[in-house]
Amino acid sequence: MSAQALLAGLSADPGLAAYLLVAVTSFLASVVGGIAGYGTGLLLPPVLIPIIGAEAVVPVIGLSALLTNGSRLVAFRAHLDMRRAVLISLCSLPTTALGAWGYTLLSGPAATLVIGAALVLLVPVRRWLAGRRGHLGDAGLAAASTGYGLLVGGTSGSGIVLLAMLLSSGLTGMAVIATDAAISLPVGIVKSAVFAWQGALPWPAVVMALLIGVSAVPGAFLARRMAASLSLEGHARILDAVVMLGGAFLIWQGLRG
């Protein structure tokens, strides 16, 4: 994927309505993510791809996640499990860089297929891992983190795997949300650095990422207020259905391309 190809998809002004749609979707996805532990990287691709092109989706969401996860970490910081956050971060960062570099080699239709397939496949993976809650020790967590890094580097929405890993290690509730955000920050920095190095973050992409990130900030604090009264599992089930439908749509778009 070249910088010229990215600019081709980002150069045209999408218009005020498109920017408003992205901002509103980002806010709502941040609320869902703050309650269910994931969602921003899963709900945004179907909205972003028609606006900026498939090649730009993962770099844009990866950069915007620095603001999204930063605000979520501040909102839920009292529940952070620092030991697990450090372990997973250290094990996932090298493969995150590798996955991000591999993504820059994909064409538009291929990128769409990868994103769509990841969305569909990650739902049953999350369910399978969640069923092993409390049985994933440090060694297993370290091994899973290397695979997670490869996945998060090259796809959008793979945070559901991280969520499932944390649940499987014994964390629950707000501790999952806070620790997920803490891990996603260094992962996002490495991912964005690779994309910038490969020319996958031109200025129009940076502007769109900032719009997403800023729009998501208030959603994290609203989610903290709602988390105590809403069912995490209920929202996770609803989001799983949305993810499956969105992933199937993207696969269809990729096959057409």
GROMACS .gro file of C-alpha atoms in nm:
model
  257
    1MET     CA    1   0.000   0.000   0.000
    2SER     CA    2   0.157   0.332  -0.109
    3ALA     CA    3   0.109   0.681   0.031
    4GLN     CA    4  -0.033   0.777  -0.310
    5ALA     CA    5  -0.303   0.510  -0.281
    6LEU     CA    6  -0.395   0.635   0.065
    7LEU     CA    7  -0.412   0.994  -0.049
    8ALA     CA    8  -0.635   0.893  -0.337
    9GLY     CA    9  -0.893   0.773  -0.088
   10LEU     CA   10  -0.845   1.062   0.152
   11SER     CA   11  -0.796   1.362  -0.077
   12ALA     CA   12  -1.161   1.429  -0.158
   13ASP     CA   13  -1.349   1.628   0.106
   14PRO     CA   14  -1.611   1.386   0.243
   15GLY     CA   15  -1.838   1.672   0.345
   16LEU     CA   16  -1.984   1.793   0.674
   17ALA     CA   17  -2.244   1.512   0.692
   18ALA     CA   18  -1.971   1.247   0.672
   19TYR     CA   19  -1.765   1.416   0.944
   20LEU     CA   20  -2.071   1.437   1.168
   21LEU     CA   21  -2.148   1.068   1.106
   22VAL     CA   22  -1.792   0.972   1.203
   23ALA     CA   23  -1.803   1.191   1.516
   24VAL     CA   24  -2.136   1.053   1.635
   25THR     CA   25  -2.034   0.693   1.563
   26SER     CA   26  -1.706   0.747   1.750
   27PHE     CA   27  -1.887   0.882   2.055
   28LEU     CA   28  -2.137   0.595   2.060
   29ALA     CA   29  -1.863   0.336   2.001
   30SER     CA   30  -1.666   0.485   2.290
   31VAL     CA   31  -1.966   0.452   2.521
   32VAL     CA   32  -2.017   0.089   2.415
   33GLY     CA   33  -1.643   0.021   2.446
   34GLY     CA   34  -1.632   0.171   2.793
   35ILE     CA   35  -1.919  -0.052   2.906
   36ALA     CA   36  -1.846  -0.376   2.722
   37GLY     CA   37  -1.467  -0.344   2.710
   38TYR     CA   38  -1.440  -0.324   2.331
   39GLY     CA   39  -1.626  -0.181   2.036
   40THR     CA   40  -1.457   0.127   1.890
   41GLY     CA   41  -1.240  -0.060   1.640
   42LEU     CA   42  -1.529  -0.289   1.547
   43LEU     CA   43  -1.809  -0.042   1.490
   44LEU     CA   44  -1.613   0.223   1.300
   45PRO     CA   45  -1.484   0.030   0.993
   46PRO     CA   46  -1.823  -0.006   0.819
   47VAL     CA   47  -1.869   0.371   0.855
   48LEU     CA   48  -1.513   0.470   0.761
   49ILE     CA   49  -1.447   0.248   0.460
   50PRO     CA   50  -1.693   0.425   0.223
   51ILE     CA   51  -1.549   0.762   0.337
   52ILE     CA   52  -1.170   0.711   0.347
   53GLY     CA   53  -1.111   0.375   0.179
   54ALA     CA   54  -1.018   0.039   0.328
   55GLU     CA   55  -0.641   0.099   0.321
   56ALA     CA   56  -0.668   0.394   0.559
   57VAL     CA   57  -0.903   0.236   0.814
   58VAL     CA   58  -0.655   0.048   1.033
   59PRO     CA   59  -0.395   0.332   1.041
   60VAL     CA   60  -0.665   0.591   1.122
   61ILE     CA   61  -0.831   0.386   1.395
   62GLY     CA   62  -0.492   0.288   1.536
   63LEU     CA   63  -0.389   0.652   1.575
   64SER     CA   64  -0.728   0.761   1.711
   65ALA     CA   65  -0.708   0.483   1.971
   66LEU     CA   66  -0.434   0.674   2.151
   67LEU     CA   67  -0.694   0.932   2.255
   68THR     CA   68  -0.972   0.677   2.296
   69ASN     CA   69  -0.776   0.448   2.525
   70GLY     CA   70  -0.607   0.738   2.705
   71SER     CA   71  -0.943   0.880   2.810
   72ARG     CA   72  -1.070   0.533   2.906
   73LEU     CA   73  -0.762   0.470   3.120
   74VAL     CA   74  -0.810   0.801   3.302
   75ALA     CA   75  -1.178   0.724   3.359
   76PHE     CA   76  -1.116   0.370   3.497
   77ARG     CA   77  -0.761   0.411   3.636
   78ALA     CA   78  -0.853   0.302   3.988
   79HIS     CA   79  -0.919  -0.052   3.861
   80LEU     CA   80  -0.595  -0.104   3.662
   81ASP     CA   81  -0.405  -0.434   3.700
   82MET     CA   82  -0.052  -0.308   3.632
   83ARG     CA   83   0.123  -0.648   3.643
   84ARG     CA   84  -0.088  -0.798   3.366
   85ALA     CA   85  -0.072  -0.475   3.166
   86VAL     CA   86   0.310  -0.478   3.168
   87LEU     CA   87   0.332  -0.851   3.087
   88ILE     CA   88   0.099  -0.838   2.788
   89SER     CA   89   0.246  -0.513   2.655
   90LEU     CA   90   0.604  -0.642   2.658
   91CYS     CA   91   0.510  -0.967   2.483
   92SER     CA   92   0.283  -0.811   2.220
   93LEU     CA   93   0.482  -0.507   2.105
   94PRO     CA   94   0.731  -0.684   1.871
   95THR     CA   95   0.459  -0.876   1.686
   96THR     CA   96   0.242  -0.563   1.675
   97ALA     CA   97   0.511  -0.393   1.468
   98LEU     CA   98   0.530  -0.697   1.238
   99GLY     CA   99   0.153  -0.708   1.189
  100ALA     CA  100   0.135  -0.335   1.112
  101TRP     CA  101   0.412  -0.365   0.853
  102GLY     CA  102   0.232  -0.658   0.689
  103TYR     CA  103  -0.091  -0.457   0.665
  104THR     CA  104   0.081  -0.184   0.463
  105LEU     CA  105   0.142  -0.440   0.186
  106LEU     CA  106  -0.228  -0.512   0.129
  107SER     CA  107  -0.438  -0.378  -0.157
  108GLY     CA  108  -0.780  -0.214  -0.110
  109PRO     CA  109  -1.000  -0.525  -0.167
  110ALA     CA  110  -0.755  -0.741   0.029
  111ALA     CA  111  -0.760  -0.496   0.320
  112THR     CA  112  -1.140  -0.501   0.320
  113LEU     CA  113  -1.145  -0.881   0.323
  114VAL     CA  114  -0.893  -0.897   0.608
  115ILE     CA  115  -1.090  -0.651   0.821
  116GLY     CA  116  -1.423  -0.825   0.751
  117ALA     CA  117  -1.286  -1.174   0.816
  118ALA     CA  118  -1.125  -1.055   1.141
  119LEU     CA  119  -1.454  -0.909   1.262
  120VAL     CA  120  -1.645  -1.231   1.193
  121LEU     CA  121  -1.383  -1.472   1.327
  122LEU     CA  122  -1.291  -1.279   1.641
  123VAL     CA  123  -1.640  -1.311   1.789
  124PRO     CA  124  -1.628  -1.692   1.834
  125VAL     CA  125  -1.263  -1.665   1.941
  126ARG     CA  126  -1.363  -1.422   2.215
  127ARG     CA  127  -1.646  -1.651   2.325
  128TRP     CA  128  -1.414  -1.953   2.334
  129LEU     CA  129  -1.151  -1.772   2.540
  130ALA     CA  130  -1.409  -1.622   2.773
  131GLY     CA  131  -1.527  -1.975   2.851
  132ARG     CA  132  -1.180  -2.043   2.995
  133ARG     CA  133  -1.204  -1.756   3.246
  134GLY     CA  134  -0.958  -1.791   3.532
  135HIS     CA  135  -0.751  -2.065   3.364
  136LEU     CA  136  -0.492  -1.859   3.175
  137GLY     CA  137  -0.172  -1.817   3.379
  138ASP     CA  138   0.123  -1.588   3.313
  139ALA     CA  139   0.291  -1.828   3.068
  140GLY     CA  140  -0.028  -1.876   2.869
  141LEU     CA  141  -0.098  -1.504   2.879
  142ALA     CA  142   0.251  -1.429   2.744
  143ALA     CA  143   0.211  -1.680   2.460
  144ALA     CA  144  -0.134  -1.548   2.369
  145SER     CA  145   0.003  -1.192   2.374
  146THR     CA  146   0.246  -1.262   2.090
  147GLY     CA  147  -0.041  -1.378   1.868
  148TYR     CA  148  -0.256  -1.088   1.979
  149GLY     CA  149   0.019  -0.843   1.881
  150LEU     CA  150   0.033  -0.982   1.528
  151LEU     CA  151  -0.343  -0.956   1.499
  152VAL     CA  152  -0.382  -0.608   1.648
  153GLY     CA  153  -0.104  -0.473   1.427
  154GLY     CA  154  -0.278  -0.572   1.106
  155THR     CA  155  -0.651  -0.551   1.179
  156SER     CA  156  -0.909  -0.326   1.337
  157GLY     CA  157  -1.126  -0.454   1.621
  158SER     CA  158  -0.897  -0.726   1.753
  159GLY     CA  159  -0.933  -0.572   2.097
  160ILE     CA  160  -1.203  -0.831   2.162
  161VAL     CA  161  -0.925  -1.090   2.175
  162LEU     CA  162  -0.742  -0.884   2.438
  163LEU     CA  163  -1.066  -0.855   2.633
  164ALA     CA  164  -1.110  -1.231   2.621
  165MET     CA  165  -0.749  -1.286   2.730
  166LEU     CA  166  -0.801  -1.064   3.033
  167LEU     CA  167  -1.125  -1.238   3.123
  168SER     CA  168  -0.951  -1.574   3.087
  169SER     CA  169  -0.676  -1.462   3.325
  170GLY     CA  170  -0.931  -1.394   3.596
  171LEU     CA  171  -0.999  -1.020   3.567
  172THR     CA  172  -1.358  -0.897   3.570
  173GLY     CA  173  -1.563  -0.582   3.530
  174MET     CA  174  -1.392  -0.244   3.535
  175ALA     CA  175  -1.048  -0.404   3.589
  176VAL     CA  176  -1.078  -0.553   3.239
  177ILE     CA  177  -1.165  -0.216   3.086
  178ALA     CA  178  -0.883  -0.028   3.264
  179THR     CA  179  -0.617  -0.291   3.192
  180ASP     CA  180  -0.727  -0.321   2.829
  181ALA     CA  181  -0.685   0.055   2.787
  182ALA     CA  182  -0.341   0.054   2.950
  183ILE     CA  183  -0.217  -0.220   2.716
  184SER     CA  184  -0.369  -0.058   2.409
  185LEU     CA  185  -0.176   0.266   2.458
  186PRO     CA  186   0.181   0.135   2.397
  187VAL     CA  187   0.046  -0.103   2.132
  188GLY     CA  188  -0.115   0.193   1.956
  189ILE     CA  189   0.205   0.397   1.971
  190VAL     CA  190   0.409   0.117   1.807
  191LYS     CA  191   0.140   0.052   1.549
  192SER     CA  192   0.109   0.420   1.454
  193ALA     CA  193   0.488   0.461   1.438
  194VAL     CA  194   0.512   0.177   1.185
  195PHE     CA  195   0.227   0.319   0.977
  196ALA     CA  196   0.387   0.665   0.979
  197TRP     CA  197   0.723   0.515   0.877
  198GLN     CA  198   0.555   0.336   0.586
  199GLY     CA  199   0.373   0.649   0.471
  200ALA     CA  200   0.032   0.518   0.578
  201LEU     CA  201  -0.055   0.823   0.791
  202PRO     CA  202  -0.069   1.129   0.563
  203TRP     CA  203  -0.215   1.448   0.710
  204PRO     CA  204  -0.576   1.383   0.598
  205ALA     CA  205  -0.560   1.052   0.787
  206VAL     CA  206  -0.422   1.227   1.096
  207VAL     CA  207  -0.706   1.481   1.087
  208MET     CA  208  -0.968   1.204   1.065
  209ALA     CA  209  -0.798   1.017   1.352
  210LEU     CA  210  -0.805   1.329   1.569
  211LEU     CA  211  -1.175   1.377   1.495
  212ILE     CA  212  -1.246   1.019   1.604
  213GLY     CA  213  -1.031   1.043   1.915
  214VAL     CA  214  -1.169   1.375   2.035
  215SER     CA  215  -1.529   1.264   1.973
  216ALA     CA  216  -1.465   0.948   2.176
  217VAL     CA  217  -1.327   1.118   2.488
  218PRO     CA  218  -1.660   1.217   2.651
  219GLY     CA  219  -1.798   0.870   2.575
  220ALA     CA  220  -1.544   0.709   2.809
  221PHE     CA  221  -1.660   0.916   3.106
  222LEU     CA  222  -2.027   0.860   3.027
  223ALA     CA  223  -1.953   0.486   3.009
  224ARG     CA  224  -1.796   0.493   3.356
  225ARG     CA  225  -2.118   0.637   3.498
  226MET     CA  226  -2.328   0.377   3.319
  227ALA     CA  227  -2.108   0.072   3.383
  228ALA     CA  228  -2.232   0.014   3.737
  229SER     CA  229  -2.595  -0.022   3.630
  230LEU     CA  230  -2.568  -0.203   3.294
  231SER     CA  231  -2.498  -0.568   3.221
  232LEU     CA  232  -2.157  -0.623   3.062
  233GLU     CA  233  -2.261  -0.958   2.916
  234GLY     CA  234  -2.585  -0.822   2.773
  235HIS     CA  235  -2.404  -0.546   2.587
  236ALA     CA  236  -2.137  -0.790   2.472
  237ARG     CA  237  -2.403  -1.013   2.314
  238ILE     CA  238  -2.561  -0.721   2.129
  239LEU     CA  239  -2.223  -0.600   2.007
  240ASP     CA  240  -2.127  -0.950   1.891
  241ALA     CA  241  -2.431  -0.953   1.662
  242VAL     CA  242  -2.345  -0.609   1.525
  243VAL     CA  243  -1.984  -0.715   1.467
  244MET     CA  244  -2.084  -1.030   1.280
  245LEU     CA  245  -2.318  -0.835   1.052
  246GLY     CA  246  -2.061  -0.563   0.991
  247GLY     CA  247  -1.788  -0.816   0.918
  248ALA     CA  248  -2.010  -1.003   0.672
  249PHE     CA  249  -2.084  -0.675   0.494
  250LEU     CA  250  -1.714  -0.593   0.462
  251ILE     CA  251  -1.635  -0.940   0.329
  252TRP     CA  252  -1.906  -0.890   0.067
  253GLN     CA  253  -1.758  -0.551  -0.025
  254GLY     CA  254  -1.409  -0.700  -0.051
  255LEU     CA  255  -1.525  -0.984  -0.274
  256ARG     CA  256  -1.701  -0.734  -0.501
  257GLY     CA  257  -1.381  -0.530  -0.522
   0.00000   0.00000   0.00000
